[in-house]
Tab-separated table of C-alpha atoms and ligand atoms in Angstrom:
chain	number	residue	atom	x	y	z
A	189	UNK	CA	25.910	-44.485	-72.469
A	190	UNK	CA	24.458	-47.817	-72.631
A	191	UNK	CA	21.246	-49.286	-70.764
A	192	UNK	CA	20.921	-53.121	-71.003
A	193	UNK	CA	19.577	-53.674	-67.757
A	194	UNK	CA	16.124	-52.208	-68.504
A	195	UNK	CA	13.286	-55.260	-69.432
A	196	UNK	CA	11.484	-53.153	-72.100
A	197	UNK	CA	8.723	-55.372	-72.504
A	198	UNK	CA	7.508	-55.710	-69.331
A	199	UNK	CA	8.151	-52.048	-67.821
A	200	UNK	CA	4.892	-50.534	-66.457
A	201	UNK	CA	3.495	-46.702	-67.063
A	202	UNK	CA	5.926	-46.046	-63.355
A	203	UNK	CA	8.610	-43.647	-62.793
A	204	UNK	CA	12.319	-45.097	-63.520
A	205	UNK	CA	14.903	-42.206	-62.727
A	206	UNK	CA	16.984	-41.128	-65.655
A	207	UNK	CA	19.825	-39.418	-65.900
A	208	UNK	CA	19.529	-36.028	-66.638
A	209	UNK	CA	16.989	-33.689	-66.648
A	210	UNK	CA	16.477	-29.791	-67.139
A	211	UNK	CA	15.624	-27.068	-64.902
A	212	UNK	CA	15.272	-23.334	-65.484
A	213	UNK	CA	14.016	-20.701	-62.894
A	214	UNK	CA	11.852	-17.571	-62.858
A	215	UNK	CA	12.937	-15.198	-60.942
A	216	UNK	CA	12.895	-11.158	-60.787
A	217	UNK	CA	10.276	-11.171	-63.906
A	218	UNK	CA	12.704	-13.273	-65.758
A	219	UNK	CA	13.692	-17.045	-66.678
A	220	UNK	CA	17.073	-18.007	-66.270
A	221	UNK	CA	19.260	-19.505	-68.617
A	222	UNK	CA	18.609	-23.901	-67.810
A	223	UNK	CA	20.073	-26.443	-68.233
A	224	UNK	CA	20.594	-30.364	-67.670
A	225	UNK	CA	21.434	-31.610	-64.146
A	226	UNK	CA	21.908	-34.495	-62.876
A	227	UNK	CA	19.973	-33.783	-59.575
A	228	UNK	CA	16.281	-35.080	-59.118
A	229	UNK	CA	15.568	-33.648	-56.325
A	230	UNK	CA	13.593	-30.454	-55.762
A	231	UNK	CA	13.983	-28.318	-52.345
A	232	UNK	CA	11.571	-25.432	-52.091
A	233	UNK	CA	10.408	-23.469	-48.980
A	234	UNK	CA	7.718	-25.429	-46.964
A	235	UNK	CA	5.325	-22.063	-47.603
A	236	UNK	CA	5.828	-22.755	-51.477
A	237	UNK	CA	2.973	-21.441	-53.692
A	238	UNK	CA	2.615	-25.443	-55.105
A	239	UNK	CA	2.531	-27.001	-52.053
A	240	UNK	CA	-0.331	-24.193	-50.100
A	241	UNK	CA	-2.177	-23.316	-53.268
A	242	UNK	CA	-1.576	-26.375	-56.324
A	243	UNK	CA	-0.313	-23.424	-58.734
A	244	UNK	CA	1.616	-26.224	-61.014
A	245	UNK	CA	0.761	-27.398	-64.531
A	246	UNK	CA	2.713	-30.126	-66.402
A	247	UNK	CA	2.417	-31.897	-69.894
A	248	UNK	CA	2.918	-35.409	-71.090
A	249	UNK	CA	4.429	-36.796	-74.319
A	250	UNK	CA	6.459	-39.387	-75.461
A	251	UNK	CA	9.807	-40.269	-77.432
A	252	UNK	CA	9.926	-43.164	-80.365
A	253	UNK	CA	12.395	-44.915	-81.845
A	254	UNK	CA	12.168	-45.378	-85.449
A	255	UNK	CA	12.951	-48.088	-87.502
A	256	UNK	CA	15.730	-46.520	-89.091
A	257	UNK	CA	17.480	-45.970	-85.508
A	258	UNK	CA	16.701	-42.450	-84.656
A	259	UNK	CA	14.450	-40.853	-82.319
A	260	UNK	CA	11.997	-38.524	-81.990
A	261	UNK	CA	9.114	-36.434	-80.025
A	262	UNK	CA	5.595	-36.554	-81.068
A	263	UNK	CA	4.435	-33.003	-81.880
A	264	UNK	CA	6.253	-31.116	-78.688
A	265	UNK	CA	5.564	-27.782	-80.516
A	266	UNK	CA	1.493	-28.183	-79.376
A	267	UNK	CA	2.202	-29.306	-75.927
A	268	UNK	CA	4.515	-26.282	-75.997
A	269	UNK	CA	1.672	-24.256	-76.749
A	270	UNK	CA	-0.631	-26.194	-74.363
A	271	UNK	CA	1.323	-25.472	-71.555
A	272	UNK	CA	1.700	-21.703	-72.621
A	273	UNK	CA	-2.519	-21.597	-72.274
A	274	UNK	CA	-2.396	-23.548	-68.612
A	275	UNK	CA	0.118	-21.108	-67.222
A	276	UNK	CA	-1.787	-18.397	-68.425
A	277	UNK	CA	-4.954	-19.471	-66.880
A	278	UNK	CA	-3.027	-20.061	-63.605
A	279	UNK	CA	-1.511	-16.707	-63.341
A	280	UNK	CA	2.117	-18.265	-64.099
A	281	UNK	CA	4.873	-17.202	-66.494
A	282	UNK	CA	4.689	-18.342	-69.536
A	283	UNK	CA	7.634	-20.923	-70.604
A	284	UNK	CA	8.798	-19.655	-74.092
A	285	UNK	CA	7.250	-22.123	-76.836
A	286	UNK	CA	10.794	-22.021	-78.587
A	287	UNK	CA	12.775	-22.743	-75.129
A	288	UNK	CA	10.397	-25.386	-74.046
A	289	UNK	CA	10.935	-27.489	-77.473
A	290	UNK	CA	14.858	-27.103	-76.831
A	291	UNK	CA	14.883	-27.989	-73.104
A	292	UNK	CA	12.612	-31.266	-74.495
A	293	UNK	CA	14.743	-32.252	-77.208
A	294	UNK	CA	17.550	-31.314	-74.648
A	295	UNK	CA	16.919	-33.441	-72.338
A	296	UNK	CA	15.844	-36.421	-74.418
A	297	UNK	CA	18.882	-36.613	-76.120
A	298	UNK	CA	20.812	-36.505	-72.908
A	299	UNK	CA	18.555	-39.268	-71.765
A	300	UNK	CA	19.482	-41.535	-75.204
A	301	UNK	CA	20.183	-44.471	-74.012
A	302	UNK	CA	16.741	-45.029	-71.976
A	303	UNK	CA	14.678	-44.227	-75.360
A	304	UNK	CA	13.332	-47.829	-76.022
A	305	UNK	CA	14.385	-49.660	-79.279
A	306	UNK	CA	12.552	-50.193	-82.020
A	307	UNK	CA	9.463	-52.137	-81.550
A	308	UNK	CA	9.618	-53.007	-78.146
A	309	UNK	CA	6.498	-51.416	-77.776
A	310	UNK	CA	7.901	-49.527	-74.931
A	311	UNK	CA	8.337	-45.406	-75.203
A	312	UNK	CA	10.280	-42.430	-72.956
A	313	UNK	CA	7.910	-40.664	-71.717
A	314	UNK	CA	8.421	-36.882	-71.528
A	315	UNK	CA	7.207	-34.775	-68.407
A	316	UNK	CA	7.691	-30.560	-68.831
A	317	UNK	CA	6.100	-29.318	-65.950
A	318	UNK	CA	6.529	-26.039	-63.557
A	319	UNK	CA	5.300	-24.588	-60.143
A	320	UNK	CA	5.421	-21.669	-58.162
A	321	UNK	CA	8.647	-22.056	-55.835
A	322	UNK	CA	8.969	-19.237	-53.279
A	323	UNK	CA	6.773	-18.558	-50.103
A	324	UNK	CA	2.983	-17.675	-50.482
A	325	UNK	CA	0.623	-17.102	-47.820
A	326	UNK	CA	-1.816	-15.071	-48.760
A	327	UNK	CA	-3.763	-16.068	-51.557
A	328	UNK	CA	-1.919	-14.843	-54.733
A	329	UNK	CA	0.176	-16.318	-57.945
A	330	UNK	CA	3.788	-17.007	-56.595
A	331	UNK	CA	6.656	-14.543	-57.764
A	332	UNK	CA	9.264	-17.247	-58.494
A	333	UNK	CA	8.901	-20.280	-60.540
A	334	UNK	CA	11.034	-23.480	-61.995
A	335	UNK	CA	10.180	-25.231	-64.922
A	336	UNK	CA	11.609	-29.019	-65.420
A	337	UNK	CA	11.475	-31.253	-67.630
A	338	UNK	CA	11.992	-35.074	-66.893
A	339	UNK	CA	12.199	-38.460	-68.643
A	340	UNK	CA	10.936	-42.058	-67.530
A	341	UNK	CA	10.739	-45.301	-69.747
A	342	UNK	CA	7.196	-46.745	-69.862
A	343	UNK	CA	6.127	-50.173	-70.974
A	344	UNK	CA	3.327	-50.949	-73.710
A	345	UNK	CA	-0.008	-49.764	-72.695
A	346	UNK	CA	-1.384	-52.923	-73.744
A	347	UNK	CA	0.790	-55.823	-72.017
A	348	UNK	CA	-0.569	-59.418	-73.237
A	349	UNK	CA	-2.711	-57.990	-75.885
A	350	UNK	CA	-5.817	-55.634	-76.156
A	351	UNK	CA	-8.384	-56.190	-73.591
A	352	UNK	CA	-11.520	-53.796	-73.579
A	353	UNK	CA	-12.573	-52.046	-70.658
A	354	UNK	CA	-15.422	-51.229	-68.579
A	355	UNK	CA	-16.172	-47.841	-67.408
A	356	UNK	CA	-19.184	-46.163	-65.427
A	357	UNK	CA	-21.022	-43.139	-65.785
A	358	UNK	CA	-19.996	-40.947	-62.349
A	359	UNK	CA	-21.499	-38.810	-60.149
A	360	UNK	CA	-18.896	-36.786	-59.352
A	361	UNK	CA	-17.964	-33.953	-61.575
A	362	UNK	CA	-14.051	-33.414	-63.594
A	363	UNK	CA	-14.255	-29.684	-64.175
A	364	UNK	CA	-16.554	-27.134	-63.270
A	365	UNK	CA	-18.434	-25.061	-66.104
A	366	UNK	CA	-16.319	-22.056	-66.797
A	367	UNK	CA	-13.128	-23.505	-64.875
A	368	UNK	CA	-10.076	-25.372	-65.607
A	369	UNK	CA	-11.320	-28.714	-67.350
A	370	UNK	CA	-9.405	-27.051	-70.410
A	371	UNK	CA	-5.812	-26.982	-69.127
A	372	UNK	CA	-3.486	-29.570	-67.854
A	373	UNK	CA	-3.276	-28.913	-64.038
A	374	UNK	CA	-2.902	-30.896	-61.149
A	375	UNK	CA	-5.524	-29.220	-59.610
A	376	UNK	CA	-7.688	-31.755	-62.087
A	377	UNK	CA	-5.892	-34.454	-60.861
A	378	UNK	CA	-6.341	-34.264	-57.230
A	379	UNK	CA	-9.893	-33.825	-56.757
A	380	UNK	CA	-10.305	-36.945	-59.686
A	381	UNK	CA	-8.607	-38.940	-56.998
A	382	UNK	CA	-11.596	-39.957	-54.768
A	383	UNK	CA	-13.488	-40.542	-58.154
A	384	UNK	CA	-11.153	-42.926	-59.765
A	385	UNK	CA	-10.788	-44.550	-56.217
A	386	UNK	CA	-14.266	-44.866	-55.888
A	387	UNK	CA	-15.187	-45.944	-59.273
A	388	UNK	CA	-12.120	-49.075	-58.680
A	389	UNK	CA	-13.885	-50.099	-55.394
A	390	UNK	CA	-16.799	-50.419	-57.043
A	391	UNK	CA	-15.328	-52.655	-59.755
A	392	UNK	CA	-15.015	-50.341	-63.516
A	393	UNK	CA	-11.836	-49.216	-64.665
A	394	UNK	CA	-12.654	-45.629	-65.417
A	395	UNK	CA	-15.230	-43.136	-64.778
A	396	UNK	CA	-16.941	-41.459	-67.574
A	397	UNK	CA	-17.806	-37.762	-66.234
A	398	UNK	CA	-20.662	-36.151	-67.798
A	399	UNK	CA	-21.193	-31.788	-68.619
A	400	UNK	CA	-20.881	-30.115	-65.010
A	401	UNK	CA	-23.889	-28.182	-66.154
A	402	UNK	CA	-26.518	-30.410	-66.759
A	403	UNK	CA	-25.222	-33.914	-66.696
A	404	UNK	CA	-26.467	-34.932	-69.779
A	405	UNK	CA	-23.491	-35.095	-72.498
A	406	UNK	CA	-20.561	-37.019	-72.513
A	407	UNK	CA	-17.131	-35.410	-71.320
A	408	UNK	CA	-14.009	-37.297	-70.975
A	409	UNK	CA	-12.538	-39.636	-68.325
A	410	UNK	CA	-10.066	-38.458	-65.615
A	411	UNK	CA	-7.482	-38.384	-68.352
A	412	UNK	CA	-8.390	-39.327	-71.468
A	413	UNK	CA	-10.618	-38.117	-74.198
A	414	UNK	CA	-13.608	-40.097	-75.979
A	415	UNK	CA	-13.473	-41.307	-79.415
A	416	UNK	CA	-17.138	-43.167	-80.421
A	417	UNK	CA	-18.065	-45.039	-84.297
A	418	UNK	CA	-21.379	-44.857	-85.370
A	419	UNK	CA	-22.774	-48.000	-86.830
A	420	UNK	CA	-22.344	-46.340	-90.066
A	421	UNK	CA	-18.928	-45.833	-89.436
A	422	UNK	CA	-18.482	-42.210	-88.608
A	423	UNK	CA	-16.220	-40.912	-85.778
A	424	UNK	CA	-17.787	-38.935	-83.073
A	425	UNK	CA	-15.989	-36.846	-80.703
A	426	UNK	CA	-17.336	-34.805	-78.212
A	427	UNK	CA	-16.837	-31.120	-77.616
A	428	UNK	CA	-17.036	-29.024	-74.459
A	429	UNK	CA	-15.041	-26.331	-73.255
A	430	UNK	CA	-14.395	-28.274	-70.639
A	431	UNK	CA	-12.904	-30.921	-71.921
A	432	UNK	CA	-8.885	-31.228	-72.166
A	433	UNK	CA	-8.394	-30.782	-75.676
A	434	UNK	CA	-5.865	-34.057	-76.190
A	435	UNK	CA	-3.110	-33.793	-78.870
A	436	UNK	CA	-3.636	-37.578	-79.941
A	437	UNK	CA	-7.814	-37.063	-80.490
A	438	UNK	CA	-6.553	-34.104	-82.305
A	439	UNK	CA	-4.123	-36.184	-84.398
A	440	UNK	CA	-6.486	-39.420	-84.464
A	441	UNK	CA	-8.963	-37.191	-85.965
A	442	UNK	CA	-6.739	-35.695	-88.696
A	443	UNK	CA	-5.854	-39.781	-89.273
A	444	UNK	CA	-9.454	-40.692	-89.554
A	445	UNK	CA	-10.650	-37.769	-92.132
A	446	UNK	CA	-7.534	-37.326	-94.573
A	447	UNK	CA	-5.603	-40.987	-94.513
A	448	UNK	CA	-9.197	-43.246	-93.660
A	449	UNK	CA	-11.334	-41.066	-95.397
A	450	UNK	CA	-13.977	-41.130	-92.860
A	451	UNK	CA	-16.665	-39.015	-91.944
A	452	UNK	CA	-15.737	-37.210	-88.180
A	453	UNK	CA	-17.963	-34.785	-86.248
A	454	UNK	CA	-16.685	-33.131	-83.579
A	455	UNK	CA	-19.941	-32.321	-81.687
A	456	UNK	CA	-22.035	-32.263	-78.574
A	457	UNK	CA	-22.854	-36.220	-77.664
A	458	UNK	CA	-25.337	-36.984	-75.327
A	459	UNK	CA	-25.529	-39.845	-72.594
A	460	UNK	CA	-28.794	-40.498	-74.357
A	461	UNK	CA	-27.377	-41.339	-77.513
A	462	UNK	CA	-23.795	-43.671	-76.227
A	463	UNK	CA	-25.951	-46.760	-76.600
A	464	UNK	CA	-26.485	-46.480	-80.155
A	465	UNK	CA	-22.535	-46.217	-80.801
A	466	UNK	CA	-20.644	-49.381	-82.453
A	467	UNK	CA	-17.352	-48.489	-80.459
A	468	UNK	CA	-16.090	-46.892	-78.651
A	469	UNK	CA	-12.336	-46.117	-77.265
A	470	UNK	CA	-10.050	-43.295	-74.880
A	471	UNK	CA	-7.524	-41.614	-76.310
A	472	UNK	CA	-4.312	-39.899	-74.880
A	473	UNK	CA	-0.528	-40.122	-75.097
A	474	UNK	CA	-0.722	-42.402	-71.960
A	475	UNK	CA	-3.654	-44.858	-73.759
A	476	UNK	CA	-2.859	-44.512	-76.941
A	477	UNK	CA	-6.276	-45.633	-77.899
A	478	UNK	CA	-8.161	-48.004	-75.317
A	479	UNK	CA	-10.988	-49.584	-76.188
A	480	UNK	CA	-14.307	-49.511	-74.052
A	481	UNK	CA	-16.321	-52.358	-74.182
A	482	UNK	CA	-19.176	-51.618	-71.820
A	483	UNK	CA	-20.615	-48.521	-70.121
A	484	UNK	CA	-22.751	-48.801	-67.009
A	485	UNK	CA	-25.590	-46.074	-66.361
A	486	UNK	CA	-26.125	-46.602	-62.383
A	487	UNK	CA	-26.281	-50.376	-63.123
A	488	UNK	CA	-27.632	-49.898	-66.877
A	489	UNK	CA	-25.561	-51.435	-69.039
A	490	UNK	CA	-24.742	-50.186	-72.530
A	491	UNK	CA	-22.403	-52.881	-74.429
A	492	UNK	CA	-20.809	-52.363	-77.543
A	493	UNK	CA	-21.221	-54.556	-80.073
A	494	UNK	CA	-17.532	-54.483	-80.762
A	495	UNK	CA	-17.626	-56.659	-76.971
A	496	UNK	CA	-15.158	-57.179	-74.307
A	497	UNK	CA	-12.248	-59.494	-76.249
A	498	UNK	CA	-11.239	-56.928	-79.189
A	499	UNK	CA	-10.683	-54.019	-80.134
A	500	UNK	CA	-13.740	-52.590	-82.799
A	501	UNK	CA	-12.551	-52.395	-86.439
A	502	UNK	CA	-12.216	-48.588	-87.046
A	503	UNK	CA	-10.556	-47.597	-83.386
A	504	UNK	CA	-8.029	-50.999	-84.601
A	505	UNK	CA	-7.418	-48.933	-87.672
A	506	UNK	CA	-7.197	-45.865	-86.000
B	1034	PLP	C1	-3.420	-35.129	-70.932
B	1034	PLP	C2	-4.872	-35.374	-70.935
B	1034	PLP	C3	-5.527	-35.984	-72.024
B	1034	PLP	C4	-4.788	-36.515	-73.218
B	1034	PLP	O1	-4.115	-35.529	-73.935
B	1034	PLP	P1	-2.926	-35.931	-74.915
B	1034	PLP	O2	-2.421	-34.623	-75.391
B	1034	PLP	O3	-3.516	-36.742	-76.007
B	1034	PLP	O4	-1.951	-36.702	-74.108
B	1034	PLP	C5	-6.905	-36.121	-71.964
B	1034	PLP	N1	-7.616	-35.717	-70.888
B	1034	PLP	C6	-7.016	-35.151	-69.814
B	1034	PLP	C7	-7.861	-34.730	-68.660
B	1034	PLP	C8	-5.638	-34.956	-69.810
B	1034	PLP	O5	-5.060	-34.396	-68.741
């Protein structure tokens, strides 16, 4: 299989259709045994528990090639596990860890040739995700399910360099206190929607969403988590049991303390205290890490002094 046509450098975080993917479906209290099709299409009953009632959860992750010419998946045992807690919480089957690392590396390696070379800056990203498939009416957790997983090629994250961005403080809420904030589910995604909409009319790139509860500690954006500096050059992260708990913060932190040596407290951090912060940056497989350069408080500004051309120097070592 070869794939010359695809401009690596300039490809866009969009969906290209690749050639196989794999499917495996729960039915009578059991999974069947998968495999990789070619088909991308999905036909379910109109009454299906995903389209009435949003039971679906996915992950994201991405494939690399390495210098040395072969390729591999950034830590798809903990989205494994990640998705095992989401299903859980929705009332789905749970996915076997074991089974949901094969079907990845499965369907990666069928996918090969769309795996971007070497320093092209460009990666496959990886999409496991499943839903309840047979008719549901009344309010309950589907009986039959399909897990798939896809593939699409996405470009850098940052195209023409690093350029800082500006987010705002919203009014609108990400999770509710005691609800689903903690697992990946649509459900998240669709009611960000309006927020992410709202915050682009208004001219900011992201939304920063504050604790459901009282609305004074940071949280995360609609889909990535917060990674501050101190001016004495600690990391701060927040934490909330509300927050999605990203495998890259997890890994960024683990880079910080044992290879940076830095100091990194992984705390409550208040809206109060974002102003006192030398940087500041979102992290997620998607971002990577994206710098924030300013944060506006209903039209209170709180710049960082690493500014709005570069990246600060810690999240650039990061
Ligand atoms: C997926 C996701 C992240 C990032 O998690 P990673 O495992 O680093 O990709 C952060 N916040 C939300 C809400 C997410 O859905």
């Amino acid at each position: 299989m070869e794939n010359n046509n695809i401009d690596w450098a300039n490809l866009d975080f969009g969906y290209i259709k690749t050639d196989y993917r794999y499917v495996c479906n729960f039915k009578d209290g059991a999974w069947d045994e998968g495999g990789l099709t070619t088909d991308d299409k999905v036909v379910i009953s109109e009454c299906a528990g995903v389209l009435q009632y949003a039971q679906t959860v996915f992950e994201g992750m991405k494939a690399y090639t390495t210098e040395d010419g072969r390729i591999v998946t950034f830590r798809p045992d903990l989205n494994a596990e990640r998705m095992e807690n989401s299903a859980r919480r929705l009332e789905m089957p749970v996915f076997p860890q074991d089974r949901f690392i094969d079907a990845v590396v499965q369907t990666v390696k069928a996918n090969a040739a769309y795996v971007p070379p070497f320093g092209s800056g460009a990666t496959l990203y990886i999409r496991p995700f499943m839903f309840g498939s047979n008719p549901v009416i009344g309010v309950k957790p589907a009986d039959d399910y399909q897990f798939r997983v896809f593939t699409t090629p996405v470009g850098p994250y940052f195209k023409g360099g690093v350029k800082p961005i500006t987010i705002r403080v919203s009014d609108f809420d990400r999770a509710a206190p005691n609800g689903t904030g903690h697992i990946k589910a649509g459900l998240n995604y669709a009611m960000s929607l309006y927020a992410i909409m709202d915050a682009h009319r208004q001219g900011f790139d992201e939304n920063m969403y504050l604790d459901p509860g009282t609305h004074t500690k940071v949280e995360e954006t609609g889909g990535a988590n917060f990674l501050f500096v101190t001016k004495d050059g600690k990391v701060v992260t927040p934490k909330s049991n509300s927050i999605l708990p990203s495998i890259t913060r997890r890994s960024l932190v683990y880079v910080a303390k044992e290879y940076l040596g830095l100091e990194v407290e992984e705390r409550e951090v208040y809206l109060e205290e974002v102003k006192d912060f030398a940087e500041c940056g979102l992290c997620g497989t998607a971002a990577v890490i994206s710098p924030v350069g300013k944060v506006v408080d209903h039209g209170k500004e709180m710049c960082f002094p690493s500014g709005m051309t570069e990246m600060g120097p810690v999240i650039q070592k990061l």
